[in-house]
């Protein structure tokens, strides 16, 4: 058997000269080359006569080269022109700046085979820079006229060399490749064995077989990831966590908060020394004694706290979360719901249970505006329950910051809301038992873990996605989490009417906004995205603000909001807008997430084509939050096909999950997920857009397999286990960097 770890240098035709190019592609060994799958294929089996070709066709032609000429063109280029003649006629072939081809063609006595696309040349049909092969005495044209792989390359690495290396790897090393997919799984999915599939993916004999091979390789890739994620999920479930006394709290029984022991237990369970904390425990006791609310059933407290009834979906998710909190293992749960589905209320119910169990809860949000807003709305909710909410963000003044840090450390703050400032070193919790992460995909796995690390023992973690994401992404990015979906919007929401208008209709758009202002509503105007730089973006917002305030909205109170303003200034503007002391808010996308002012009923987005779909959906979610009919107007001269699709999608649907699917197709998973956690998306052959069904199947098979063999201990699963371990260590490395 040949060793798959044989260095790439020893593959036929590679040698020391080409080795660096292979290495640059990450191809170090024969195994790597076998797993470097073609990017696409050229089907050279279409072999018409010259007379039958049409512009645009991809064809393989066979004949003799009858005249070879080269002439200089401007700018130091040399163009080589030759004619290929078969029994039916002749056609021009051209190459730029490749003098050696001229020599080769002139020297060759016999037929030539070429492959390329037919173009309309200046006077005749031509193929530019065709691939070619000189047919020798013992060559079989069949070898050329087949489906050939096209590989991703790097500078200095010709396609031919890559093909030869791959062919050599197949010939010599294929027999050494071991099957790692368990037989039971292959049988259940009717998948071919690995050696057959590798051969067919590199040297397909037919399209059908290539597809068959691809199906297996895609499945395999998804399957390993899903097994790895399911194992991680199982490991979390096996850790020691906090058993929140949910049943007692629901029944309104008194919960004894034996804090000293339980914190010591948790510290011990993590192998830590017990640190004497400031007298937080007695403080919490005092708080509860004073309040004497411990006897009130949880749902009663929630009815007192929330100004509305939860929807059926919210109630279901709250119960799911509570059930998960009750078990003595850590929770790791994702709550998904469309914009405005009311995730904050669900988080509040969960945090209430944590606080009533004697723990602190923390909530981390991606932006300061959002953190501030969460802090404010949670304060309002929890006020009647005498639960303290504090805020920790980066741009706080130092007195405030000190006070908040102290309250967090002493336990005086029951709930601490913040940005990633929460995971900084100076922040210490007295008894953090519950963590909420309002995700907005901006936090990576490490940041999630960092906040968890601030807890005592293993706190429960609730992750909320701020934007709906396609199910395929949920399964890959968050496949190690349990999932709850809020699939219902609060009642009474009026659908938002979305219009797409060209910029020349701007006058009418603003006129209709003024009508709404006259009716007592408020409006948002989002300024065009001019730059990644916050500074320049702020400037653009200021200009639009000045222009609107002095122009169309002259008679109205206009406010301005952008990322460069001081926190105090932002808060002040938001408060004034909330109190309806402003009619119009001109803003950058800082209002994208979370902002909640039910009286605003129109959102005008300038140059909307500059924004991504999920951003537009988020922005639109700022209106339609109250009892009024609401509008979203996209002002855009969308020229490109993609921009048009985005605008049309927005007009057609307000279902965030549908929009996310379109976004996935347009932008691809990497862009959509952001860079923070794309490690899980590093597929060699699988494609989340095309292969969603396979992913679902792979996930089910992974779960089924682990239910039969939870730790992969069976003999037949050892190779799989090794594969998974490789995969996991790679993932860990990717998340750390
Ligand atoms: P998101 O899921 O986008 O974070 P929020 O939690 O901000 O949504 O909630 C959106 C708005 O809906 C808020 O004004 C909130 O008070 C309101 N809301 C949430 N749940 C309900 C409900 N069950 N009934 C009525 N209004 C609700
Ligand atoms: Mg939210």
XYZ file of C-alpha atoms and ligand atoms in Angstrom:
765
model
C 0.000 0.000 0.000
C 1.224 3.456 -0.770
C 1.273 5.872 2.102
C -1.297 8.625 1.671
C 1.009 10.956 3.550
C 3.551 10.737 0.751
C 4.663 14.251 -0.044
C 3.176 15.852 -3.075
C 6.669 16.251 -4.538
C 6.761 12.548 -5.299
C 3.652 12.548 -7.447
C 4.392 12.095 -11.120
C 5.120 15.379 -12.838
C 5.200 17.482 -9.699
C 8.828 17.493 -8.620
C 10.634 20.197 -6.699
C 9.790 22.915 -9.195
C 5.999 22.733 -8.854
C 5.915 21.673 -5.211
C 5.671 25.226 -3.812
C 2.625 25.923 -5.983
C 0.885 22.810 -4.646
C 1.793 23.798 -1.111
C 0.347 27.216 -1.663
C -2.981 25.520 -2.331
C -2.612 23.589 0.915
C -1.812 20.398 -0.978
C 1.055 18.802 0.922
C 0.415 15.100 0.485
C -1.111 12.595 -1.889
C -4.178 12.558 0.339
C -4.592 16.302 -0.038
C -4.483 15.951 -3.802
C -7.125 13.219 -3.729
C -9.316 15.503 -1.661
C -8.753 18.529 -3.876
C -11.949 18.163 -5.830
C -12.437 19.692 -9.264
C -14.089 23.073 -9.333
C -15.999 22.155 -12.453
C -15.736 19.914 -15.515
C -15.290 20.384 -19.207
C -17.419 18.029 -21.164
C -15.312 17.455 -24.257
C -17.528 14.724 -25.582
C -19.333 17.089 -27.910
C -17.286 16.508 -31.100
C -19.066 18.103 -34.030
C -17.714 18.778 -37.495
C -16.319 22.247 -38.000
C -19.180 23.094 -40.317
C -21.772 22.457 -37.585
C -20.496 24.743 -34.846
C -22.246 27.907 -33.661
C -21.030 30.875 -31.652
C -21.285 30.132 -27.939
C -20.894 26.343 -28.271
C -18.273 24.541 -26.211
C -16.815 22.014 -28.588
C -14.049 19.541 -29.159
C -12.716 19.611 -32.691
C -10.292 17.302 -34.392
C -8.290 18.000 -37.521
C -5.022 19.157 -38.981
C -3.462 22.534 -38.442
C -3.005 24.061 -41.848
C -1.404 27.423 -41.372
C 0.312 28.985 -38.409
C 1.091 32.688 -38.337
C 2.100 35.084 -35.653
C 1.920 38.845 -35.829
C 2.637 41.520 -33.277
C -0.251 43.643 -32.141
C 0.101 46.888 -30.216
C 1.507 46.989 -26.676
C 4.093 44.299 -27.221
C 1.614 41.458 -27.641
C 2.056 38.693 -30.116
C -1.019 37.045 -31.523
C -0.766 33.559 -32.899
C -3.337 32.458 -35.416
C -3.751 28.977 -36.838
C -6.400 27.151 -38.840
C -7.791 23.796 -37.951
C -9.245 21.882 -40.874
C -11.399 18.784 -40.827
C -13.333 17.121 -43.647
C -16.099 19.736 -43.420
C -14.211 23.004 -43.220
C -11.796 25.043 -41.178
C -11.854 27.374 -38.205
C -9.440 29.864 -36.702
C -7.625 29.264 -33.415
C -5.895 32.138 -31.645
C -3.461 32.419 -28.748
C -1.817 35.454 -27.212
C 1.842 35.586 -26.306
C 2.554 31.881 -26.323
C 5.337 31.481 -28.899
C 6.071 27.901 -27.857
C 2.688 26.823 -29.172
C 3.707 27.989 -32.620
C 6.782 25.808 -32.515
C 4.887 22.816 -31.212
C 2.187 23.098 -33.867
C 4.684 23.528 -36.680
C 6.743 20.593 -35.602
C 3.771 18.265 -35.201
C 2.873 16.046 -38.090
C -0.570 14.642 -37.520
C -3.922 15.479 -36.100
C -4.645 17.920 -33.303
C -7.539 17.997 -30.933
C -8.769 21.272 -29.440
C -11.393 22.265 -26.917
C -12.904 25.674 -26.340
C -15.792 28.003 -26.948
C -16.779 29.233 -30.384
C -16.644 33.013 -30.727
C -17.545 35.316 -33.544
C -14.181 36.671 -34.699
C -13.573 39.686 -36.885
C -14.090 37.849 -40.160
C -14.792 34.281 -39.179
C -15.577 31.964 -36.324
C -12.708 31.447 -33.939
C -11.718 29.714 -30.723
C -9.589 31.844 -28.436
C -6.881 30.084 -26.443
C -8.283 26.586 -26.861
C -6.876 23.717 -24.889
C -5.127 21.448 -27.304
C -3.472 18.095 -27.596
C -1.214 16.795 -30.337
C -2.286 13.334 -31.344
C 0.597 10.935 -31.726
C 0.712 7.541 -33.397
C -0.452 5.564 -30.392
C -2.771 8.183 -28.895
C -6.429 7.502 -28.626
C -8.533 10.616 -29.293
C -11.037 9.086 -26.883
C -8.643 10.014 -24.087
C -9.145 13.610 -24.917
C -12.836 13.590 -25.765
C -14.177 12.897 -22.300
C -15.317 14.749 -19.198
C -12.203 16.366 -17.801
C -11.814 17.933 -14.384
C -10.981 21.603 -13.966
C -9.204 22.353 -10.700
C -8.703 25.492 -8.689
C -5.139 26.607 -9.354
C -2.621 29.104 -8.171
C -0.017 31.139 -9.984
C 2.593 28.995 -11.665
C 0.523 25.844 -11.576
C -0.814 24.794 -14.990
C -4.116 22.949 -15.214
C -2.362 20.106 -16.979
C 0.099 19.565 -14.130
C -2.711 19.541 -11.612
C -4.620 17.016 -13.716
C -1.602 14.803 -14.043
C -0.925 14.900 -10.322
C -4.527 14.021 -9.557
C -4.524 11.199 -12.095
C -1.312 9.859 -10.616
C -2.706 10.070 -7.099
C -5.783 8.142 -8.211
C -3.718 5.489 -9.923
C -1.226 4.957 -7.121
C -2.885 5.961 -3.888
C -6.580 5.274 -4.263
C -6.272 1.707 -2.920
C -4.857 3.117 0.329
C -7.919 5.234 1.057
C -9.924 3.720 3.868
C -13.657 3.811 4.175
C -14.739 5.838 7.219
C -18.476 6.055 6.631
C -20.095 3.192 8.536
C -21.645 0.539 6.340
C -25.042 0.914 7.988
C -25.121 4.589 7.009
C -23.969 3.935 3.471
C -26.607 1.259 3.093
C -29.334 3.426 4.482
C -28.476 6.263 2.086
C -27.419 3.995 -0.795
C -24.003 5.592 -1.018
C -21.127 4.152 -3.039
C -17.803 3.360 -1.402
C -15.137 6.000 -1.031
C -12.685 4.688 -3.620
C -15.283 4.510 -6.338
C -16.462 8.018 -5.486
C -12.998 9.558 -5.482
C -12.298 8.077 -8.885
C -15.579 9.302 -10.328
C -15.176 12.789 -8.932
C -11.742 13.180 -10.542
C -12.258 11.095 -13.655
C -15.976 10.858 -14.232
C -17.147 8.272 -16.714
C -20.556 9.874 -16.984
C -22.484 12.746 -15.504
C -24.716 10.336 -13.625
C -21.793 8.641 -11.914
C -20.149 11.928 -11.119
C -23.371 13.107 -9.445
C -23.552 9.856 -7.558
C -20.004 10.334 -6.318
C -20.677 13.929 -5.415
C -23.782 12.963 -3.463
C -21.722 10.728 -1.241
C -18.885 13.192 -0.734
C -21.328 15.962 0.130
C -23.171 13.699 2.521
C -19.915 12.641 4.120
C -18.803 16.183 4.707
C -22.115 17.176 6.268
C -22.269 13.948 8.232
C -18.905 14.455 9.946
C -19.845 17.977 10.938
C -23.223 16.879 12.219
C -21.736 14.037 14.233
C -19.174 16.450 15.707
C -21.882 18.950 16.603
C -24.159 16.306 18.073
C -21.288 15.015 20.191
C -20.612 18.514 21.450
C -24.278 18.895 22.270
C -24.221 15.611 24.151
C -21.125 16.657 26.055
C -22.761 19.870 27.183
C -25.758 17.879 28.293
C -23.504 15.680 30.374
C -21.754 18.520 32.243
C -22.808 19.591 35.697
C -24.994 22.652 35.530
C -27.436 24.564 37.640
C -30.745 22.863 38.378
C -32.985 25.902 38.615
C -35.961 25.064 40.867
C -38.469 25.918 38.155
C -41.300 23.696 39.385
C -41.164 25.268 42.822
C -41.078 28.744 41.364
C -44.045 27.973 39.134
C -45.989 26.642 42.083
C -45.046 29.676 44.126
C -43.224 27.628 46.729
C -40.516 29.321 48.698
C -37.113 28.591 47.243
C -34.416 28.274 49.790
C -31.409 30.086 48.497
C -28.600 28.261 50.129
C -26.110 30.335 48.289
C -22.908 29.620 50.141
C -23.140 25.893 49.583
C -24.402 25.988 46.071
C -21.715 28.385 44.903
C -19.106 26.262 46.598
C -20.551 23.193 44.895
C -20.328 24.824 41.527
C -16.833 26.058 42.053
C -15.856 22.566 43.075
C -17.597 21.013 40.131
C -15.331 23.090 37.925
C -12.284 22.254 39.949
C -11.818 25.784 41.203
C -10.898 26.999 44.616
C -13.754 28.614 46.438
C -13.137 32.320 46.552
C -14.681 34.241 49.381
C -16.809 36.845 47.681
C -17.991 40.037 49.285
C -21.096 39.443 51.311
C -23.251 39.060 48.240
C -25.219 36.215 49.689
C -26.547 38.089 52.660
C -27.359 40.920 50.339
C -29.492 38.671 48.150
C -31.225 37.330 51.214
C -32.042 40.829 52.339
C -33.380 41.707 48.944
C -35.734 38.758 48.982
C -36.808 39.177 52.569
C -37.671 42.725 51.876
C -39.525 41.808 48.778
C -41.260 38.707 50.144
C -42.294 37.834 46.636
C -40.850 34.403 46.662
C -44.340 33.095 47.293
C -45.783 34.365 44.043
C -46.077 31.845 41.184
C -43.839 32.634 38.213
C -46.639 33.108 35.714
C -48.356 35.563 38.050
C -45.182 37.572 38.269
C -44.937 37.543 34.494
C -48.478 38.790 34.119
C -47.606 41.600 36.466
C -44.429 42.320 34.555
C -45.532 42.260 30.890
C -47.956 44.810 29.451
C -49.302 42.152 27.059
C -50.100 38.455 26.935
C -47.464 36.257 25.436
C -48.313 34.665 22.118
C -48.761 30.906 21.968
C -45.333 30.550 20.403
C -43.686 32.712 23.051
C -45.342 30.734 25.832
C -44.209 27.467 24.280
C -40.647 28.698 23.982
C -40.613 30.029 27.552
C -41.734 26.592 28.745
C -39.037 24.924 26.626
C -36.413 27.184 28.115
C -37.628 26.648 31.666
C -37.718 22.887 31.207
C -34.133 23.091 30.054
C -33.183 25.292 33.019
C -34.680 22.794 35.432
C -32.369 19.941 34.524
C -29.059 19.727 36.400
C -27.058 20.194 33.195
C -26.134 23.384 31.371
C -28.562 24.743 28.827
C -27.244 25.789 25.435
C -30.262 26.888 23.486
C -30.895 28.994 20.427
C -34.092 30.993 20.153
C -34.944 31.950 16.610
C -37.739 34.218 15.603
C -38.454 36.809 12.997
C -37.891 40.490 13.611
C -40.539 41.647 16.076
C -41.589 38.178 17.178
C -40.866 39.207 20.763
C -37.640 37.498 21.719
C -36.885 40.053 24.419
C -39.985 39.112 26.394
C -38.994 35.447 26.240
C -35.509 36.288 27.481
C -37.054 38.364 30.274
C -39.174 35.411 31.451
C -36.131 33.164 31.493
C -34.038 35.724 33.362
C -36.824 36.205 35.871
C -36.689 32.508 36.738
C -32.931 32.704 37.137
C -33.141 35.734 39.398
C -35.885 34.182 41.498
C -33.625 31.174 41.951
C -31.076 33.473 43.520
C -28.807 33.954 40.529
C -27.760 36.882 38.422
C -28.458 37.013 34.716
C -26.454 38.772 32.019
C -27.527 39.859 28.573
C -25.007 40.716 25.875
C -26.040 42.711 22.794
C -23.994 43.588 19.701
C -24.372 47.382 19.761
C -24.452 50.038 22.445
C -27.753 51.458 21.283
C -29.322 48.048 21.516
C -27.768 47.305 24.904
C -29.058 50.598 26.222
C -32.484 49.933 24.840
C -32.582 46.449 26.333
C -31.485 47.865 29.680
C -34.198 50.490 29.544
C -36.999 48.179 28.550
C -35.934 45.484 31.020
C -35.765 48.105 33.761
C -39.314 49.103 32.958
C -40.485 45.480 32.992
C -38.681 44.465 36.158
C -39.347 47.597 38.146
C -42.620 46.339 39.707
C -40.856 43.128 40.665
C -38.049 45.025 42.387
C -35.425 43.429 40.230
C -32.343 45.587 39.607
C -31.123 45.996 36.034
C -27.707 47.495 35.322
C -25.787 48.427 32.203
C -22.133 47.961 31.263
C -20.965 49.389 27.948
C -17.695 50.729 26.597
C -18.495 54.399 26.313
C -19.786 54.947 29.825
C -18.551 57.713 32.078
C -16.352 56.395 34.820
C -18.635 57.089 37.782
C -21.441 55.184 36.138
C -19.095 52.447 35.118
C -17.698 52.070 38.624
C -21.127 51.925 40.130
C -22.293 49.296 37.652
C -19.177 47.177 38.176
C -19.648 47.313 41.904
C -23.291 46.360 41.702
C -22.370 43.474 39.451
C -19.703 42.246 41.791
C -21.766 42.613 44.942
C -24.859 41.049 43.455
C -26.921 44.218 43.902
C -27.510 44.083 40.162
C -29.755 41.102 39.447
C -29.559 41.560 35.712
C -26.641 43.100 33.871
C -27.056 44.169 30.272
C -24.128 45.174 28.107
C -22.092 44.947 24.957
C -18.943 42.835 24.717
C -17.686 45.185 27.460
C -19.296 42.535 29.674
C -16.587 40.018 28.903
C -13.719 42.324 29.744
C -11.432 41.523 32.612
C -12.614 43.961 35.225
C -16.161 42.635 35.142
C -16.965 40.221 37.942
C -20.271 38.739 38.846
C -21.344 37.697 42.311
C -23.381 34.788 41.120
C -23.977 34.659 37.413
C -26.186 31.709 36.568
C -27.872 32.679 33.325
C -26.552 34.229 30.139
C -28.493 35.673 27.208
C -26.740 36.542 23.978
C -28.600 38.699 21.512
C -26.531 37.399 18.702
C -26.944 39.323 15.475
C -24.244 36.819 14.319
C -21.685 39.293 15.487
C -20.386 37.323 18.379
C -18.159 34.342 17.808
C -18.230 31.123 19.741
C -15.321 32.336 21.863
C -17.170 35.435 23.017
C -20.136 33.291 23.873
C -17.882 31.082 25.970
C -16.129 34.051 27.557
C -19.345 35.350 29.078
C -20.228 31.872 30.259
C -16.840 31.698 31.946
C -17.828 34.639 34.136
C -20.466 32.483 35.731
C -20.427 30.250 38.721
C -20.327 26.651 37.670
C -21.795 26.280 34.206
C -24.436 28.924 33.666
C -27.296 28.287 31.275
C -26.904 30.028 27.934
C -29.658 31.371 25.719
C -28.609 32.596 22.279
C -31.017 34.697 20.253
C -30.495 35.409 16.582
C -31.456 38.949 15.771
C -32.005 38.180 12.113
C -33.676 35.057 10.845
C -31.190 32.786 9.165
C -31.868 29.887 6.812
C -32.326 26.520 8.382
C -29.191 25.166 6.723
C -27.124 27.828 8.437
C -28.800 27.191 11.764
C -27.874 23.537 11.468
C -24.239 24.247 10.674
C -23.474 27.334 12.741
C -25.587 26.443 15.741
C -25.898 22.714 15.338
C -24.481 22.164 18.822
C -27.327 24.128 20.372
C -30.876 23.050 21.068
C -33.387 25.017 19.082
C -36.595 26.861 19.933
C -38.480 28.762 17.262
C -40.948 31.595 17.830
C -43.012 31.096 14.714
C -45.764 33.591 15.353
C -45.934 37.370 15.503
C -47.809 39.202 18.262
C -51.428 39.827 17.331
C -52.656 43.006 15.693
C -49.583 43.609 13.594
C -50.598 45.250 10.373
C -48.597 44.032 7.418
C -46.101 46.641 6.286
C -46.636 47.851 2.729
C -43.330 47.957 0.948
C -42.749 50.011 -2.184
C -39.779 50.347 -4.435
C -39.421 53.756 -6.076
C -36.769 55.206 -8.394
C -34.949 58.258 -7.114
C -36.767 60.567 -9.526
C -39.967 59.829 -7.537
C -38.367 60.988 -4.306
C -40.620 64.066 -4.182
C -43.790 61.983 -4.065
C -42.259 59.654 -1.488
C -41.539 62.514 0.891
C -44.943 64.049 0.201
C -46.632 60.847 1.367
C -44.435 60.814 4.459
C -45.639 64.317 5.268
C -49.233 63.127 5.052
C -48.482 60.573 7.746
C -46.718 63.175 9.891
C -49.855 65.307 9.622
C -51.819 62.363 11.013
C -49.536 62.341 14.022
C -47.227 59.542 12.977
C -43.438 59.581 12.923
C -40.947 58.723 10.207
C -37.479 57.270 9.831
C -35.190 58.213 6.995
C -32.153 55.990 6.587
C -29.324 57.721 4.805
C -27.420 56.059 1.962
C -24.524 53.824 2.791
C -21.583 55.829 1.515
C -18.673 54.272 3.306
C -17.495 51.589 5.668
C -15.929 54.352 7.699
C -18.221 55.414 10.513
C -16.855 58.925 10.292
C -17.764 59.409 6.661
C -21.071 57.691 7.247
C -21.814 60.139 10.058
C -20.995 63.016 7.748
C -23.392 61.722 5.114
C -26.121 61.470 7.725
C -25.442 65.042 8.837
C -25.722 66.288 5.275
C -28.992 64.493 4.643
C -30.274 65.765 7.963
C -29.447 69.382 7.138
C -30.934 69.037 3.701
C -34.213 67.542 4.912
C -34.559 69.854 7.892
C -34.197 72.902 5.682
C -36.100 71.375 2.797
C -39.122 69.072 2.747
C -39.371 68.677 6.519
C -38.905 72.367 7.236
C -42.095 72.489 9.287
C -41.301 69.407 11.347
C -38.985 68.433 14.158
C -36.135 66.420 12.718
C -33.533 64.501 14.714
C -30.239 62.924 13.770
C -28.685 59.671 14.922
C -25.383 58.123 13.942
C -22.655 55.920 15.342
C -20.171 58.706 16.002
C -22.378 60.464 18.546
C -21.654 60.194 22.253
C -23.817 57.648 24.086
C -25.552 60.448 25.976
C -26.357 62.205 22.745
C -27.712 59.042 21.147
C -29.826 58.255 24.132
C -31.197 61.771 24.202
C -32.218 61.673 20.558
C -33.790 58.236 20.954
C -35.686 59.398 24.011
C -36.959 62.480 22.267
C -38.060 60.422 19.310
C -39.745 57.944 21.615
C -41.561 60.725 23.429
C -42.627 62.162 20.065
C -40.690 65.357 20.565
C -39.258 64.597 17.145
C -41.294 63.758 14.055
C -38.560 62.516 11.804
C -35.415 60.615 12.644
C -32.619 60.723 10.098
C -30.261 57.911 10.840
C -27.566 55.578 9.681
C -28.093 51.852 10.097
C -27.411 52.202 13.828
C -31.168 51.894 14.203
C -31.026 48.579 12.375
C -31.473 46.300 15.330
C -33.965 46.393 18.101
C -35.141 50.016 18.061
C -38.774 50.079 19.050
C -41.046 53.128 18.605
C -44.586 51.978 17.790
C -45.829 55.374 16.608
C -43.464 55.467 13.639
C -45.243 54.268 10.575
C -42.949 54.988 7.675
C -39.406 54.012 6.932
C -37.744 55.615 3.947
C -34.505 53.975 2.929
C -32.361 56.059 0.601
C -30.252 54.175 -1.952
C -31.742 50.984 -0.626
C -29.874 48.911 -3.199
C -26.691 49.531 -1.227
C -27.976 47.480 1.682
C -28.073 43.751 2.119
C -31.376 41.931 2.417
C -31.180 41.101 6.079
C -30.263 44.693 6.825
C -33.266 45.931 4.860
C -35.494 43.460 6.640
C -34.182 44.620 10.012
C -34.658 48.258 9.075
C -38.180 47.618 7.885
C -38.840 45.897 11.195
C -38.587 49.299 12.897
C -42.092 50.158 11.647
C -45.348 48.238 11.885
C -44.856 47.850 15.607
C -48.009 49.620 16.643
C -51.647 49.813 15.657
C -51.048 51.922 12.527
C -50.747 50.926 8.903
C -47.097 51.205 8.085
C -44.959 51.698 5.034
C -41.452 50.994 3.950
C -40.214 52.811 0.875
C -37.061 51.682 -0.838
C -35.676 54.552 -2.876
C -33.333 52.929 -5.327
C -32.240 52.945 -8.934
C -31.245 49.322 -8.785
C -29.402 48.461 -11.957
C -27.804 45.071 -11.488
C -29.730 41.833 -11.520
C -28.806 41.109 -7.920
C -29.883 44.492 -6.613
C -33.166 44.108 -8.456
C -33.757 40.711 -6.884
C -33.160 42.209 -3.449
C -35.637 45.032 -3.994
C -38.249 42.705 -5.474
C -37.871 40.231 -2.632
C -38.458 42.993 -0.106
C -41.593 44.116 -1.924
C -42.927 40.585 -2.246
C -42.478 39.180 1.226
C -42.036 40.179 4.818
C -41.239 36.676 6.002
C -37.742 36.941 7.440
C -36.968 33.288 6.907
C -37.867 33.497 3.205
C -35.782 36.630 2.870
C -32.882 34.875 4.540
C -33.104 32.036 2.014
C -32.877 34.480 -0.872
C -30.009 36.235 0.871
C -28.198 32.931 1.181
C -28.572 32.312 -2.539
C -27.377 35.795 -3.431
C -24.504 36.182 -1.036
C -23.459 32.693 -0.038
C -23.143 31.311 3.486
C -19.780 32.868 4.377
C -20.942 36.409 3.780
C -24.223 35.788 5.481
C -22.741 34.317 8.604
C -20.024 36.909 8.953
C -16.445 35.926 9.530
C -16.743 35.274 13.219
C -17.789 31.676 12.961
C -17.335 30.573 9.413
C -15.135 27.667 10.572
C -18.184 25.439 10.430
C -18.768 26.497 6.858
C -15.464 25.373 5.461
C -16.697 22.747 3.044
C -14.608 21.196 0.315
C -17.464 20.083 -1.850
C -20.767 20.579 -0.058
C -22.747 23.698 -0.869
C -25.291 24.985 1.632
C -27.347 26.565 -1.096
C -27.761 23.532 -3.346
C -27.373 20.767 -0.843
C -29.772 21.755 1.926
C -31.671 18.491 1.653
C -28.528 16.421 2.045
C -27.666 18.412 5.143
C -30.995 17.589 6.717
C -30.513 13.905 5.902
C -26.957 13.895 7.237
C -28.145 15.443 10.469
C -30.798 12.791 10.929
C -28.340 10.007 10.171
C -25.853 11.496 12.631
C -28.432 11.619 15.386
C -29.606 8.086 14.604
C -26.076 6.709 14.645
C -25.267 8.369 17.960
C -28.428 7.031 19.491
C -27.123 3.534 18.698
C -23.546 4.263 19.721
C -23.395 7.496 21.755
C -19.620 7.615 22.209
C -18.674 5.870 18.979
C -17.202 2.978 20.895
C -18.184 0.207 18.496
C -15.439 -1.419 16.473
C -17.145 -0.539 13.206
C -17.129 3.151 14.103
C -13.469 3.603 14.945
C -12.440 5.157 11.648
C -15.377 7.495 11.842
C -14.365 8.432 15.352
C -10.843 9.280 14.226
C -12.229 11.418 11.387
C -14.486 13.285 13.791
C -11.635 13.961 16.154
C -9.578 15.435 13.333
C -12.506 17.555 12.321
C -13.079 18.790 15.867
C -9.492 19.766 16.477
C -9.503 21.667 13.191
C -12.680 23.441 14.221
C -11.282 24.319 17.613
C -8.200 25.769 15.950
C -10.374 27.765 13.568
C -12.482 29.268 16.337
C -9.542 30.267 18.452
C -7.703 32.135 15.735
P -37.503 40.875 18.503
O -37.937 39.454 18.475
O -37.312 41.443 17.137
O -36.330 41.121 19.402
P -38.891 42.459 20.439
O -38.614 41.583 21.558
O -38.126 43.730 20.338
O -38.754 41.673 19.080
O -40.439 42.758 20.413
C -40.997 43.571 19.414
C -42.149 44.383 19.936
O -43.254 43.534 20.175
C -41.894 45.073 21.249
O -42.517 46.325 21.206
C -42.561 44.193 22.270
O -42.952 44.929 23.390
C -43.759 43.701 21.489
N -44.262 42.399 21.898
C -43.543 41.303 22.190
N -44.330 40.274 22.502
C -45.595 40.717 22.402
C -46.892 40.131 22.610
N -47.016 38.860 22.965
N -47.965 40.896 22.402
C -47.839 42.188 22.031
N -46.669 42.810 21.847
C -45.560 42.098 22.019
Mg -34.504 41.839 19.539
